[in-house]
Every structure is written in C-alpha cells, then in structure tokens.
CSV table of C-alpha atoms in Angstrom, one decimal:
chain,number,residue,atom,x,y,z
A,1,MET,CA,-64.9,-79.3,-19.1
A,2,SER,CA,-68.5,-79.6,-18.2
A,3,LEU,CA,-69.3,-82.7,-16.2
A,4,ASN,CA,-72.5,-83.8,-14.5
A,5,GLN,CA,-75.1,-82.5,-16.9
A,6,ASN,CA,-77.1,-85.6,-15.9
A,7,ASN,CA,-78.5,-86.6,-12.6
A,8,GLU,CA,-75.3,-87.8,-11.1
A,9,ILE,CA,-74.8,-86.9,-7.5
A,10,LEU,CA,-71.3,-86.0,-6.6
A,11,ASP,CA,-69.7,-86.9,-3.3
A,12,VAL,CA,-68.2,-83.4,-2.7
A,13,VAL,CA,-67.9,-80.1,-4.4
A,14,ILE,CA,-65.3,-77.6,-3.1
A,15,ILE,CA,-66.0,-73.9,-4.0
A,16,GLY,CA,-62.7,-72.1,-3.9
A,17,GLY,CA,-59.4,-73.4,-5.0
A,18,GLY,CA,-56.9,-71.3,-3.1
A,19,LEU,CA,-54.6,-72.6,-0.4
A,20,VAL,CA,-57.2,-74.0,2.0
A,21,GLY,CA,-59.6,-75.2,-0.7
A,22,GLY,CA,-56.8,-76.7,-2.7
A,23,LEU,CA,-55.3,-78.4,0.3
A,24,THR,CA,-58.7,-79.9,1.1
A,25,ALA,CA,-59.1,-81.2,-2.4
A,26,LEU,CA,-55.6,-82.8,-2.4
A,27,LEU,CA,-56.0,-84.4,1.0
A,28,LEU,CA,-59.3,-85.9,-0.1
A,29,ALA,CA,-57.9,-87.1,-3.4
A,30,GLN,CA,-55.0,-88.7,-1.7
A,31,GLY,CA,-57.5,-90.4,0.6
A,32,GLY,CA,-59.4,-91.9,-2.3
A,33,VAL,CA,-62.2,-89.3,-2.6
A,34,GLN,CA,-62.2,-87.3,-5.9
A,35,PRO,CA,-63.7,-83.9,-5.3
A,36,THR,CA,-65.0,-81.4,-7.9
A,37,VAL,CA,-63.3,-78.1,-7.4
A,38,LEU,CA,-64.9,-74.9,-8.6
A,39,ASP,CA,-62.4,-72.0,-8.7
A,40,ALA,CA,-63.2,-68.4,-9.9
A,41,ALA,CA,-59.5,-67.7,-10.5
A,42,PRO,CA,-57.7,-68.6,-13.8
A,43,ILE,CA,-54.7,-70.9,-14.1
A,44,LEU,CA,-51.6,-68.8,-13.4
A,45,ASP,CA,-48.9,-68.3,-16.0
A,46,ALA,CA,-45.8,-69.9,-14.4
A,47,ASP,CA,-43.2,-67.6,-16.1
A,48,LYS,CA,-45.0,-64.4,-15.3
A,49,THR,CA,-45.7,-65.5,-11.7
A,50,LEU,CA,-42.1,-66.5,-11.0
A,51,ASP,CA,-40.7,-63.3,-12.6
A,52,VAL,CA,-42.6,-60.9,-10.2
A,53,ALA,CA,-42.0,-60.7,-6.5
A,54,ASN,CA,-45.3,-60.5,-4.5
A,55,PRO,CA,-45.1,-57.8,-1.9
A,56,ARG,CA,-47.0,-60.0,0.6
A,57,VAL,CA,-45.9,-63.1,2.3
A,58,LEU,CA,-47.7,-65.8,4.3
A,59,ALA,CA,-46.0,-67.0,7.4
A,60,LEU,CA,-46.5,-70.7,7.2
A,61,SER,CA,-46.3,-72.7,10.4
A,62,GLN,CA,-44.6,-76.1,10.7
A,63,ALA,CA,-48.1,-77.7,10.7
A,64,THR,CA,-49.0,-76.1,7.4
A,65,ILE,CA,-45.6,-77.0,5.9
A,66,HIS,CA,-46.2,-80.6,7.1
A,67,LEU,CA,-49.6,-80.8,5.4
A,68,LEU,CA,-48.2,-79.3,2.2
A,69,LYS,CA,-45.5,-81.9,2.2
A,70,ILE,CA,-48.1,-84.7,2.6
A,71,VAL,CA,-49.9,-83.7,-0.5
A,72,GLY,CA,-46.7,-83.0,-2.6
A,73,VAL,CA,-47.1,-79.3,-2.9
A,74,TRP,CA,-44.1,-78.2,-0.8
A,75,ASN,CA,-41.5,-79.5,-3.2
A,76,LYS,CA,-43.2,-77.6,-6.1
A,77,LEU,CA,-42.6,-74.2,-4.5
A,78,ALA,CA,-40.2,-72.2,-6.6
A,79,ARG,CA,-39.0,-70.1,-3.7
A,80,GLN,CA,-39.6,-69.7,0.0
A,81,GLN,CA,-37.8,-68.1,2.9
A,82,PRO,CA,-37.4,-70.1,6.2
A,83,TYR,CA,-37.0,-68.0,9.3
A,84,THR,CA,-35.2,-69.1,12.4
A,85,GLY,CA,-36.3,-66.5,14.9
A,86,MET,CA,-38.9,-63.9,15.9
A,87,GLN,CA,-38.5,-60.7,18.0
A,88,VAL,CA,-41.5,-58.8,19.4
A,89,TRP,CA,-41.2,-55.6,21.5
A,90,ASN,CA,-43.1,-52.4,22.4
A,91,LYS,CA,-41.8,-49.0,21.5
A,92,ASN,CA,-42.7,-47.6,24.9
A,93,GLY,CA,-42.0,-50.7,27.0
A,94,TYR,CA,-39.0,-52.3,28.6
A,95,GLY,CA,-39.9,-55.9,27.7
A,96,ASP,CA,-39.4,-57.9,24.6
A,97,ILE,CA,-39.7,-61.6,23.6
A,98,ASN,CA,-37.2,-63.4,21.4
A,99,PHE,CA,-38.1,-66.8,19.9
A,100,GLY,CA,-35.2,-68.6,18.2
A,101,GLN,CA,-32.0,-67.0,17.0
A,102,PRO,CA,-30.8,-65.0,14.0
A,103,SER,CA,-28.9,-67.0,11.3
A,104,GLU,CA,-26.4,-65.8,8.8
A,105,LYS,CA,-27.0,-68.8,6.6
A,106,THR,CA,-30.3,-69.9,5.1
A,107,PRO,CA,-31.5,-72.8,7.3
A,108,SER,CA,-33.3,-75.9,6.1
A,109,VAL,CA,-37.0,-75.6,6.6
A,110,GLU,CA,-36.7,-78.4,9.2
A,111,GLN,CA,-34.4,-76.2,11.3
A,112,ALA,CA,-36.7,-73.2,11.0
A,113,LEU,CA,-39.7,-71.9,13.0
A,114,GLY,CA,-41.6,-71.7,9.8
A,115,SER,CA,-41.3,-70.2,6.3
A,116,MET,CA,-42.4,-67.1,4.5
A,117,VAL,CA,-44.0,-67.8,1.1
A,118,GLU,CA,-45.5,-65.4,-1.4
A,119,PRO,CA,-49.2,-66.2,-2.0
A,120,SER,CA,-48.7,-66.3,-5.8
A,121,ILE,CA,-45.9,-68.8,-5.6
A,122,LEU,CA,-48.0,-71.0,-3.3
A,123,ASN,CA,-51.1,-70.8,-5.5
A,124,LEU,CA,-49.0,-71.7,-8.5
A,125,ALA,CA,-47.7,-74.9,-6.8
A,126,ILE,CA,-51.2,-75.8,-5.6
A,127,GLN,CA,-52.7,-75.3,-9.1
A,128,GLN,CA,-50.0,-77.5,-10.6
A,129,LYS,CA,-50.6,-80.3,-8.1
A,130,MET,CA,-54.4,-80.1,-8.6
A,131,LEU,CA,-54.0,-80.3,-12.3
A,132,ASP,CA,-52.1,-83.6,-11.7
A,133,ASP,CA,-54.2,-85.1,-8.9
A,134,VAL,CA,-57.8,-83.8,-9.1
A,135,GLN,CA,-59.8,-85.2,-12.0
A,136,ASP,CA,-62.5,-82.5,-12.0
A,137,TYR,CA,-60.8,-79.2,-11.4
A,138,ARG,CA,-62.5,-76.3,-13.0
A,139,THR,CA,-61.2,-72.7,-13.2
A,140,GLN,CA,-62.7,-69.4,-14.1
A,141,VAL,CA,-66.0,-70.7,-12.9
A,142,LYS,CA,-68.8,-68.4,-11.5
A,143,VAL,CA,-71.3,-69.9,-9.1
A,144,SER,CA,-74.6,-68.1,-9.4
A,145,ARG,CA,-76.6,-69.9,-6.8
A,146,VAL,CA,-76.3,-72.6,-4.1
A,147,GLU,CA,-79.5,-74.1,-2.8
A,148,ARG,CA,-80.7,-77.0,-0.6
A,149,GLY,CA,-82.5,-79.8,-2.5
A,150,VAL,CA,-83.9,-83.0,-1.2
A,151,GLY,CA,-80.9,-84.8,0.4
A,152,VAL,CA,-78.5,-82.8,-1.8
A,153,TRP,CA,-77.1,-79.4,-2.5
A,154,ILE,CA,-77.7,-77.9,-5.9
A,155,ILE,CA,-75.0,-75.6,-7.3
A,156,HIS,CA,-76.0,-73.4,-10.3
A,157,LEU,CA,-73.2,-72.1,-12.5
A,158,ALA,CA,-73.3,-69.0,-14.6
A,159,ASP,CA,-73.0,-71.1,-17.8
A,160,GLY,CA,-76.3,-72.9,-16.9
A,161,THR,CA,-74.6,-76.1,-15.6
A,162,GLN,CA,-76.2,-77.6,-12.5
A,163,LEU,CA,-74.3,-79.8,-10.1
A,164,LYS,CA,-75.8,-82.0,-7.3
A,165,THR,CA,-73.7,-83.0,-4.4
A,166,LYS,CA,-73.9,-84.7,-1.0
A,167,LEU,CA,-71.5,-82.2,0.4
A,168,VAL,CA,-70.5,-78.7,-0.5
A,169,ILE,CA,-67.4,-77.2,1.1
A,170,GLY,CA,-67.2,-73.4,1.2
A,171,ALA,CA,-63.5,-72.3,0.9
A,172,ASP,CA,-64.4,-69.1,-0.9
A,173,GLY,CA,-62.9,-66.5,1.4
A,174,ALA,CA,-64.0,-63.8,3.8
A,175,ASN,CA,-66.9,-62.7,1.6
A,176,SER,CA,-68.1,-66.3,1.2
A,177,PHE,CA,-70.9,-66.7,-1.3
A,178,VAL,CA,-71.5,-70.2,0.1
A,179,ARG,CA,-71.9,-68.8,3.6
A,180,GLU,CA,-74.3,-66.2,2.3
A,181,GLN,CA,-76.4,-68.7,0.3
A,182,ALA,CA,-76.6,-71.0,3.3
A,183,PHE,CA,-78.0,-68.1,5.4
A,184,ILE,CA,-75.2,-68.5,8.0
A,185,ASP,CA,-74.8,-65.3,10.0
A,186,ILE,CA,-71.4,-63.9,10.9
A,187,ASP,CA,-70.2,-61.8,13.8
A,188,VAL,CA,-68.1,-58.9,12.7
A,189,LEU,CA,-65.6,-56.9,14.8
A,190,ASP,CA,-64.5,-53.8,12.9
A,191,TYR,CA,-61.2,-52.6,14.3
A,192,GLN,CA,-61.4,-49.2,12.5
A,193,GLN,CA,-58.0,-50.1,11.3
A,194,ALA,CA,-56.3,-50.8,8.0
A,195,GLY,CA,-53.2,-52.7,7.0
A,196,ILE,CA,-50.5,-51.3,4.7
A,197,SER,CA,-48.5,-54.0,2.9
A,198,CYS,CA,-45.5,-53.7,0.6
A,199,ALA,CA,-42.0,-55.1,0.1
A,200,ILE,CA,-39.0,-53.1,1.3
A,201,GLN,CA,-35.3,-53.3,0.9
A,202,THR,CA,-33.2,-52.4,4.0
A,203,VAL,CA,-29.5,-51.7,4.4
A,204,GLN,CA,-29.0,-54.4,7.0
A,205,PRO,CA,-29.9,-58.0,6.3
A,206,HIS,CA,-32.8,-59.7,8.1
A,207,GLN,CA,-30.7,-62.7,9.2
A,208,HIS,CA,-33.8,-64.9,8.8
A,209,MET,CA,-35.6,-63.1,11.6
A,210,ALA,CA,-39.2,-61.9,11.7
A,211,ARG,CA,-39.6,-58.7,13.7
A,212,GLN,CA,-42.6,-56.9,15.1
A,213,ILE,CA,-42.6,-53.6,17.0
A,214,PHE,CA,-45.8,-52.2,18.6
A,215,LEU,CA,-46.2,-48.5,18.1
A,216,GLU,CA,-48.8,-46.2,19.5
A,217,THR,CA,-50.7,-46.6,16.3
A,218,GLY,CA,-50.5,-50.4,16.0
A,219,PRO,CA,-48.0,-53.2,15.2
A,220,LEU,CA,-45.4,-52.9,12.4
A,221,ALA,CA,-44.1,-56.3,11.2
A,222,PHE,CA,-40.9,-56.9,9.1
A,223,LEU,CA,-41.1,-60.4,7.6
A,224,PRO,CA,-38.1,-61.8,5.7
A,225,MET,CA,-38.7,-62.8,2.1
A,226,ALA,CA,-36.8,-64.4,-0.7
A,227,SER,CA,-35.2,-62.0,-3.3
A,228,LEU,CA,-35.3,-62.4,-7.0
A,229,LYS,CA,-31.7,-61.0,-7.3
A,230,LYS,CA,-28.9,-63.0,-5.7
A,231,GLU,CA,-27.0,-59.8,-4.7
A,232,GLU,CA,-30.0,-58.5,-2.8
A,233,GLN,CA,-30.7,-61.8,-1.0
A,234,GLY,CA,-31.4,-61.2,2.7
A,235,HIS,CA,-32.2,-57.5,2.4
A,236,TRP,CA,-35.8,-57.7,1.4
A,237,GLN,CA,-38.8,-58.1,3.7
A,238,SER,CA,-42.5,-57.8,3.4
A,239,ILE,CA,-44.1,-55.4,5.9
A,240,VAL,CA,-47.6,-55.4,7.4
A,241,TRP,CA,-48.3,-52.1,9.2
A,242,THR,CA,-51.5,-51.9,11.2
A,243,LEU,CA,-52.8,-48.3,11.5
A,244,PRO,CA,-56.0,-46.4,12.3
A,245,ASP,CA,-58.0,-45.8,9.1
A,246,ASP,CA,-57.1,-42.2,8.8
A,247,TYR,CA,-53.3,-42.8,9.3
A,248,ALA,CA,-53.4,-45.6,6.8
A,249,GLU,CA,-55.0,-43.4,4.2
A,250,GLU,CA,-52.5,-40.7,4.8
A,251,TYR,CA,-49.4,-43.0,4.7
A,252,ALA,CA,-50.7,-44.8,1.6
A,253,GLY,CA,-50.7,-41.4,-0.2
A,254,LEU,CA,-47.1,-40.5,0.6
A,255,SER,CA,-44.4,-40.4,-2.0
A,256,ASP,CA,-42.0,-43.3,-2.0
A,257,ALA,CA,-39.2,-41.1,-0.6
A,258,ASP,CA,-41.4,-39.8,2.2
A,259,PHE,CA,-42.8,-43.3,3.0
A,260,THR,CA,-39.4,-44.9,3.2
A,261,GLN,CA,-38.1,-42.1,5.5
A,262,LEU,CA,-41.2,-42.5,7.7
A,263,LEU,CA,-40.8,-46.3,7.8
A,264,THR,CA,-37.1,-45.9,8.8
A,265,ARG,CA,-38.0,-43.6,11.6
A,266,GLU,CA,-41.0,-45.5,12.9
A,267,SER,CA,-39.2,-48.8,12.9
A,268,HIS,CA,-36.5,-47.3,15.0
A,269,HIS,CA,-33.9,-48.2,12.4
A,270,MET,CA,-34.4,-51.9,13.3
A,271,LEU,CA,-32.6,-52.8,10.1
A,272,GLY,CA,-31.0,-49.5,9.2
A,273,GLU,CA,-32.4,-47.3,6.5
A,274,VAL,CA,-35.2,-48.5,4.3
A,275,VAL,CA,-33.8,-47.8,0.8
A,276,GLN,CA,-36.8,-48.7,-1.4
A,277,ALA,CA,-40.3,-49.9,-1.3
A,278,THR,CA,-42.7,-51.5,-3.8
A,279,PRO,CA,-46.1,-49.9,-4.4
A,280,ARG,CA,-48.3,-50.1,-1.3
A,281,ALA,CA,-51.6,-52.0,-0.9
A,282,THR,CA,-54.1,-51.2,1.9
A,283,PHE,CA,-56.8,-53.5,3.3
A,284,PRO,CA,-59.4,-53.0,6.0
A,285,LEU,CA,-59.1,-55.0,9.2
A,286,LYS,CA,-62.2,-56.7,10.4
A,287,ALA,CA,-62.5,-59.9,12.4
A,288,ARG,CA,-65.3,-62.2,11.2
A,289,ALA,CA,-66.6,-65.4,12.8
A,290,ALA,CA,-69.4,-67.5,11.3
A,291,GLN,CA,-72.0,-68.4,13.9
A,292,HIS,CA,-72.0,-72.0,12.5
A,293,TYR,CA,-69.4,-73.8,10.4
A,294,VAL,CA,-71.7,-76.6,9.3
A,295,GLN,CA,-75.2,-77.4,8.1
A,296,ASP,CA,-76.5,-80.7,6.9
A,297,GLY,CA,-74.3,-81.5,3.9
A,298,LEU,CA,-72.3,-78.3,4.1
A,299,ALA,CA,-69.1,-77.1,5.8
A,300,LEU,CA,-67.2,-73.8,5.8
A,301,ILE,CA,-63.4,-73.7,6.1
A,302,GLY,CA,-60.7,-71.1,6.2
A,303,ASP,CA,-61.6,-67.4,5.8
A,304,ALA,CA,-65.2,-68.4,4.9
A,305,ALA,CA,-65.6,-69.5,8.5
A,306,HIS,CA,-63.3,-67.0,10.3
A,307,VAL,CA,-61.0,-64.0,9.7
A,308,ILE,CA,-58.7,-62.9,12.5
A,309,HIS,CA,-56.4,-59.9,13.0
A,310,PRO,CA,-53.1,-60.4,11.1
A,311,LEU,CA,-51.2,-59.6,14.3
A,312,ALA,CA,-49.6,-63.1,14.6
A,313,GLY,CA,-49.9,-64.1,11.0
A,314,GLN,CA,-52.0,-67.2,11.9
A,315,GLY,CA,-55.0,-66.8,9.7
A,316,VAL,CA,-53.8,-69.0,6.9
A,317,ASN,CA,-52.5,-71.6,9.3
A,318,ILE,CA,-55.7,-72.1,11.2
A,319,GLY,CA,-57.4,-72.4,7.8
A,320,CYS,CA,-55.1,-75.3,6.9
A,321,LEU,CA,-55.8,-76.9,10.3
A,322,ASP,CA,-59.6,-76.7,9.4
A,323,ALA,CA,-58.8,-78.6,6.1
A,324,ALA,CA,-56.9,-81.3,8.0
A,325,VAL,CA,-59.6,-81.9,10.6
A,326,LEU,CA,-62.4,-81.8,8.1
A,327,CYS,CA,-60.7,-84.3,5.8
A,328,ASP,CA,-59.8,-86.5,8.7
A,329,VAL,CA,-63.5,-86.8,9.8
A,330,LEU,CA,-64.7,-87.2,6.2
A,331,LEU,CA,-62.2,-90.0,5.4
A,332,HIS,CA,-63.1,-91.7,8.7
A,333,ASP,CA,-66.7,-91.7,7.5
A,334,GLN,CA,-65.7,-93.1,4.1
A,335,SER,CA,-63.9,-96.0,5.9
A,336,ARG,CA,-67.1,-96.8,7.7
A,337,GLY,CA,-69.2,-96.8,4.5
A,338,VAL,CA,-70.9,-93.5,5.2
A,339,TRP,CA,-70.3,-90.0,3.9
A,340,ALA,CA,-70.5,-86.5,5.4
A,341,HIS,CA,-72.6,-87.7,8.3
A,342,GLU,CA,-74.2,-84.9,10.3
A,343,GLN,CA,-72.4,-86.0,13.5
A,344,SER,CA,-69.1,-86.0,11.7
A,345,LEU,CA,-69.5,-82.5,10.4
A,346,LYS,CA,-70.5,-81.4,14.0
A,347,ARG,CA,-67.4,-83.1,15.3
A,348,TYR,CA,-65.3,-80.9,12.8
A,349,GLU,CA,-67.1,-77.8,14.0
A,350,HIS,CA,-66.6,-78.7,17.7
A,351,ARG,CA,-62.9,-79.3,17.2
A,352,ARG,CA,-62.2,-76.1,15.3
A,353,LYS,CA,-64.7,-73.4,16.1
A,354,GLY,CA,-63.7,-73.0,19.8
A,355,GLN,CA,-60.0,-72.8,19.1
A,356,ASN,CA,-60.5,-70.4,16.2
A,357,ASP,CA,-62.8,-68.1,18.2
A,358,ALA,CA,-60.3,-68.1,21.1
A,359,MET,CA,-57.5,-67.2,18.7
A,360,MET,CA,-59.6,-64.3,17.2
A,361,HIS,CA,-60.4,-62.9,20.7
A,362,SER,CA,-56.8,-63.2,22.0
A,363,MET,CA,-55.4,-61.4,19.0
A,364,SER,CA,-57.9,-58.6,19.5
A,365,ALA,CA,-57.0,-58.4,23.2
A,366,ILE,CA,-53.2,-58.4,22.5
A,367,GLY,CA,-53.7,-55.7,19.9
A,368,TRP,CA,-55.5,-53.5,22.4
A,369,MET,CA,-53.1,-54.1,25.2
A,370,GLU,CA,-50.1,-53.2,23.0
A,371,THR,CA,-51.5,-49.9,21.9
A,372,THR,CA,-53.2,-48.6,25.1
A,373,SER,CA,-51.7,-45.9,27.2
A,374,PHE,CA,-53.7,-46.8,30.3
A,375,PHE,CA,-50.9,-47.2,32.9
A,376,PRO,CA,-52.1,-50.4,34.7
A,377,MET,CA,-52.3,-52.1,31.3
A,378,VAL,CA,-48.9,-50.8,30.2
A,379,TRP,CA,-47.4,-52.1,33.5
A,380,ALA,CA,-49.1,-55.5,33.1
A,381,ARG,CA,-48.0,-55.7,29.4
A,382,ASN,CA,-44.4,-55.0,30.1
A,383,PHE,CA,-44.3,-57.3,33.1
A,384,GLY,CA,-45.9,-60.1,31.0
A,385,LEU,CA,-43.3,-59.7,28.3
A,386,LYS,CA,-40.5,-59.9,30.8
A,387,GLN,CA,-42.0,-63.0,32.4
A,388,VAL,CA,-42.4,-64.8,29.1
A,389,GLU,CA,-38.9,-63.9,28.0
A,390,ASN,CA,-37.4,-65.1,31.3
A,391,GLN,CA,-39.4,-68.4,31.5
A,392,PRO,CA,-38.2,-71.0,29.0
A,393,MET,CA,-41.2,-73.2,29.7
A,394,LEU,CA,-43.6,-70.3,28.8
A,395,LYS,CA,-41.7,-69.6,25.6
A,396,ASP,CA,-41.7,-73.3,24.7
A,397,ALA,CA,-45.5,-73.3,25.2
A,398,PHE,CA,-45.9,-70.3,22.9
A,399,MET,CA,-43.7,-71.8,20.2
A,400,ALA,CA,-45.6,-75.2,20.4
A,401,GLN,CA,-48.9,-73.3,20.0
A,402,ALA,CA,-47.5,-71.3,17.1
A,403,ASN,CA,-46.1,-74.3,15.1
A,404,GLY,CA,-49.5,-76.0,15.2
A,405,LEU,CA,-48.2,-79.6,15.2
A,406,SER,CA,-49.9,-80.5,18.5
A,407,LEU,CA,-53.3,-79.6,16.9
A,408,LEU,CA,-52.7,-82.4,14.3
A,409,LYS,CA,-51.9,-85.1,16.9
A,410,ASP,CA,-55.4,-86.7,16.9
A,411,THR,CA,-55.7,-86.8,13.1
A,412,ARG,CA,-54.2,-89.1,10.5
A,413,TYR,CA,-51.9,-86.3,9.6
A,414,ALA,CA,-50.0,-86.2,12.9
A,415,ALA,CA,-46.3,-85.5,12.4
C-alpha cells in the first residue's frame, strides 16, 4: 500500500515496528491517533515462528506486561514463561540476593515477578495486533533519507515515495538511521566484551527461577523459558554469558560437547549437568546513549535512544517505558488541540533521559564491581549483598524499581 503520494501531512510516522515501535503505534491508535508505521521486517509466518524455539528470551517486567495488556497484545502471545524468583550471587563471594521463591507449578503472570518471552513470539503478536488496529502499517520498507523541511520532516523511501509528517519517531534500534539522519551524536562505552546466547537443557528443573552467577570473566545468567515439548517443560533455559572478547570467540568455537561441559562446570552445577545446547550466537556489548532524545518534530525511543548492558535484562523494559511516557505527553497535547509541541517533547526527554542514563551507568558499575579482584571492592561488594539480603525494605525497593510500575504512576497508563 502506498499512501500519501500527494501533499498530505501526516500526524506521526514511526520508523521501526518492533516491540517498542509497535507498542507506541498501538498506544497512539488506542488514543485516537492513527500513526503510519514503516518497518523493514517482513510479516512473520505464524506456523514457522511457533514451531521454532528462539534461543533468546526477553525478561519482561510487570510494567511492560501491563502495557502489553492495555493494547491487547499480551493475550495474543502463543507462549511465555512467568518466573517467581531471582537469585544473584558471586562465585568468589559469601553474599547472595534472593528475590521471590522457587515454584514447582507454573504461576499466573499476576503472581510472578515478570515473564520470559521469546522475541519472535512477541513480534508475531505485535504484528498481528498492528494489522488489526493500525490503518497504515507498512512492512519490508526501506527508508533512504530523512530530512527536515519547512515545519515538517520529509521521509524518502527506496521505492520513490515521499512522506511528510509533523512528527517522526525513531524506533529503529541501536544503529538508528533516524538518529543518524537527525545528526544526533551518541556516547559509546565499549565494554570490550561479548555476550554468548543460546538455549540449554539441564537435568534439574528451573522451578521458575532466574539465576545469575558472577564469574571472574563476567556474569552468566540462566533464564527460564517455555519448552515446545511437554515432557521437557521446566528443563530449558536461555543463557546470556558475558565474556571478554577473546574468551567469547574461543567459547563460541567449541564443539557442543565441550561447550556443555564447560557450562556445567562454570555454572557450578547450579541445575546439574547441561545436557544439550542450541547453536550459539555472539553479540558485542557496547553501551550507547544519544546526547539528545528529541528535536523539533522528532523523538527517539528504545534502543535508538539508549542501549545498556544486558546485566539486569532491563533494556527492553526501559524502552517500553519510553513509549508510554512519549504517548502520554502526545495524547495530552492532542486533548489540548496541539500536536507534538516542542515543550511536550522536551518533557518526554526530561522524564526519561536522566533515568535511562542512571540505569546505564549503574549497570556498568555493578558489572565492574562484580568482576574486580581489588580487595576493598570485593569486601564492599560482599558486604553490600549481605546487607540487601538481610534488609526486607531494601529488597522491596529493588523489586519495586525492577517491576517498573512506579514509573508509570504519573501517566494515563498507571496500574
């Protein structure tokens, strides 16, 4: 479908139709503003998507789940894995932190800390909902240029189509073309690390617990995931193993047998023997922070604005909070008879950038503290873990921050 070949000026064009861009589109559509969504990805084949287990999972917070329920995506998910607890400890320390409790039975999502969802399953549900609710949703679209016009942004597509819009929202990922075209600089912190991700089957069940052990080389996370086979339910998890670049390259090249043996040993047999693993993927770890989230008539959200260390699995959740805050200020504008006012966009940036930058730097600091061998830091780290574990109020504060619901309290999407 090729709309807007005339001089029509659209209210909003969202570039990127993944989780954050799709959520933004659906929140706006629900609020009475029909966006144009330009997505480079094709429509997923439902049968093929459901028949293959994605080796990665996203740890969705209660705030993200709440937002997905609001737009009707949550009930479309074919599978997801609620988790009731989280355990974090250091291999060479004496402290650990336990949030929640293990559970033999699969809890309802309302009883859980959050839920693990495969990205492909989530994207399928979002696409299905956008096909229903977004009138101008275009897939397999290549954007060739984004430029500022007189009072509008002009978006050039590879097929020659030109779109004019009052507001362009960049939701196009870490290597954002929108950010580049708007000449917004980014600060980059290269951790000189890479992540290894795959799905593994363990002898012992996960009991709906997420686990993370800090090794000398970096954190190793076991994240419970839903299984395609009923007889294997509870024994599959997705791992994210953060390693120095040279270690990651070496481990990625191991045979399956050598890798599962190494993983069993390095995880301290936390769930017994690792009996099999899916093919491994590696990805470089770099934190990115856009120096500005907004310009006149333009806003960045999600990974286009910020990328943090995967240590706490919060990247996707803070992106969804971006979507909620941005849509809240935009719909407030609409109710006043204005649209994408400069001060409204600045208000979005003010509410989100400071929190996101603080999260990025805290994850970097925690990662360093957990891998350093400098004795004063080791002592402080272990003492801190013990203090948090023994202070219910501190644990409650950490859990409240992690579930994200408090960050929605001043928006129309408050739980």
